[in-house]
C-alpha positions as a LaTeX table, in Angstrom:
\begin{tabular}{lrrr}
\hline
Residue & $x$ (\AA) & $y$ (\AA) & $z$ (\AA) \\
\hline
Unk1 & 6.06 & $-81.27$ & 12.73 \\
Unk2 & 3.90 & $-77.86$ & 12.31 \\
Unk3 & 2.38 & $-76.39$ & 9.42 \\
Unk4 & 3.20 & $-72.57$ & 9.75 \\
Unk5 & 0.55 & $-70.90$ & 7.51 \\
Unk6 & 2.17 & $-66.82$ & 8.14 \\
Unk7 & 5.33 & $-68.33$ & 6.78 \\
Unk8 & 3.42 & $-69.99$ & 3.81 \\
Unk9 & 1.60 & $-67.33$ & 3.33 \\
Unk10 & 4.93 & $-65.09$ & 3.66 \\
Unk11 & 6.34 & $-67.69$ & 0.77 \\
Unk12 & 3.22 & $-67.18$ & $-1.84$ \\
Unk13 & 3.89 & $-63.47$ & $-1.04$ \\
Unk14 & 6.84 & $-63.23$ & $-1.98$ \\
Unk15 & 6.73 & $-65.38$ & $-5.23$ \\
Unk16 & 4.19 & $-63.41$ & $-6.31$ \\
Unk17 & 5.70 & $-60.15$ & $-6.25$ \\
Unk18 & 8.26 & $-61.41$ & $-7.99$ \\
Unk19 & 6.52 & $-62.76$ & $-11.08$ \\
Unk20 & 4.02 & $-59.76$ & $-11.37$ \\
Unk21 & 7.71 & $-57.18$ & $-10.91$ \\
Unk22 & 9.00 & $-59.60$ & $-13.53$ \\
Unk23 & 5.91 & $-59.08$ & $-15.77$ \\
Unk24 & 5.58 & $-55.56$ & $-15.42$ \\
Unk25 & 9.40 & $-55.59$ & $-16.32$ \\
Unk26 & 8.92 & $-57.23$ & $-19.77$ \\
Unk27 & 5.46 & $-55.25$ & $-20.08$ \\
Unk28 & 7.89 & $-51.88$ & $-20.08$ \\
Unk29 & 11.07 & $-53.25$ & $-22.55$ \\
Unk30 & 8.18 & $-54.89$ & $-24.91$ \\
Unk31 & 6.67 & $-51.37$ & $-24.87$ \\
Unk32 & 10.24 & $-49.34$ & $-25.74$ \\
Unk33 & 11.31 & $-51.75$ & $-28.05$ \\
Unk34 & 7.72 & $-50.98$ & $-30.00$ \\
Unk35 & 7.49 & $-47.16$ & $-29.53$ \\
Unk36 & 11.27 & $-47.61$ & $-31.04$ \\
Unk37 & 10.05 & $-49.07$ & $-34.10$ \\
Unk38 & 7.07 & $-47.07$ & $-34.10$ \\
Unk39 & 9.22 & $-43.91$ & $-34.09$ \\
Unk40 & 12.24 & $-45.53$ & $-36.07$ \\
Unk41 & 14.80 & $-44.53$ & $-33.08$ \\
Unk42 & 17.48 & $-46.81$ & $-32.34$ \\
Unk43 & 16.05 & $-49.49$ & $-29.49$ \\
Unk44 & 19.34 & $-50.69$ & $-27.95$ \\
Unk45 & 19.86 & $-46.95$ & $-26.97$ \\
Unk46 & 16.31 & $-46.96$ & $-25.99$ \\
Unk47 & 16.57 & $-49.39$ & $-23.95$ \\
Unk48 & 20.68 & $-48.39$ & $-22.66$ \\
Unk49 & 18.73 & $-45.08$ & $-21.29$ \\
Unk50 & 15.88 & $-47.47$ & $-19.37$ \\
Unk51 & 18.40 & $-49.73$ & $-17.50$ \\
Unk52 & 20.89 & $-46.44$ & $-16.66$ \\
Unk53 & 18.75 & $-44.19$ & $-16.20$ \\
Unk54 & 15.29 & $-45.51$ & $-15.56$ \\
Unk55 & 12.11 & $-45.10$ & $-17.44$ \\
Unk56 & 11.56 & $-41.79$ & $-17.53$ \\
Unk57 & 14.93 & $-41.41$ & $-19.63$ \\
Unk58 & 14.16 & $-43.55$ & $-22.25$ \\
Unk59 & 10.52 & $-42.07$ & $-22.57$ \\
Unk60 & 12.73 & $-38.63$ & $-23.28$ \\
Unk61 & 14.70 & $-40.35$ & $-25.55$ \\
Unk62 & 11.78 & $-40.29$ & $-28.33$ \\
Unk63 & 10.25 & $-36.90$ & $-30.48$ \\
Unk64 & 7.78 & $-35.23$ & $-28.56$ \\
Unk65 & 5.37 & $-36.34$ & $-31.30$ \\
Unk66 & 4.92 & $-39.19$ & $-33.59$ \\
Unk67 & 1.48 & $-37.60$ & $-36.57$ \\
Unk68 & $-1.09$ & $-36.54$ & $-34.70$ \\
Unk69 & $-0.66$ & $-38.24$ & $-31.00$ \\
Unk70 & 1.79 & $-37.08$ & $-28.61$ \\
Unk71 & 5.20 & $-39.28$ & $-27.17$ \\
Unk72 & 2.54 & $-40.41$ & $-23.67$ \\
Unk73 & $-0.52$ & $-41.67$ & $-26.15$ \\
Unk74 & 1.34 & $-43.58$ & $-28.59$ \\
Unk75 & 3.52 & $-45.09$ & $-24.76$ \\
Unk76 & $-0.03$ & $-45.96$ & $-23.62$ \\
Unk77 & $-1.69$ & $-47.49$ & $-26.93$ \\
Unk78 & 1.19 & $-49.96$ & $-27.20$ \\
Unk79 & 1.63 & $-50.87$ & $-23.40$ \\
Unk80 & $-2.22$ & $-52.57$ & $-24.32$ \\
Unk81 & $-0.30$ & $-53.76$ & $-27.15$ \\
Unk82 & 2.68 & $-55.47$ & $-25.46$ \\
Unk83 & 0.51 & $-56.15$ & $-22.12$ \\
Unk84 & $-1.66$ & $-58.30$ & $-24.39$ \\
Unk85 & 1.18 & $-60.08$ & $-25.57$ \\
Unk86 & 3.33 & $-61.07$ & $-23.25$ \\
Unk87 & $-0.21$ & $-62.39$ & $-21.83$ \\
Unk88 & $-0.30$ & $-64.98$ & $-25.02$ \\
Unk89 & 2.68 & $-65.53$ & $-24.56$ \\
Unk90 & 3.55 & $-66.18$ & $-20.57$ \\
Unk91 & $-0.31$ & $-66.38$ & $-19.71$ \\
Unk92 & $-2.60$ & $-63.91$ & $-16.99$ \\
Unk93 & 0.22 & $-62.01$ & $-14.41$ \\
Unk94 & $-3.21$ & $-62.43$ & $-12.14$ \\
Unk95 & $-2.01$ & $-63.70$ & $-8.83$ \\
Unk96 & $-3.25$ & $-67.03$ & $-7.90$ \\
Unk97 & $-5.63$ & $-66.90$ & $-5.72$ \\
Unk98 & $-5.71$ & $-69.04$ & $-2.41$ \\
Unk99 & $-8.42$ & $-72.45$ & $-1.86$ \\
\hline
\end{tabular}
């Protein structure tokens, strides 16, 4: 029986890619939920737009401005908050190093 390094690395790559994609999706959903609360918009409608049409369509469901802040600035600020919440809940998404 021979240990196949290539197959092991491919398996690790697939696992890490799946884990990072999952974290990124959770971060996006959490960001949109926080934005829905900030803009006082229907959360279910925004998440439905995300599922059916993608992130840009979900983002366009929000008004252009929130006070002095643009929609994109609010999104960036809340994405940072969402990421920190997820890191506290699920751990750091940084891939594990070999060796």
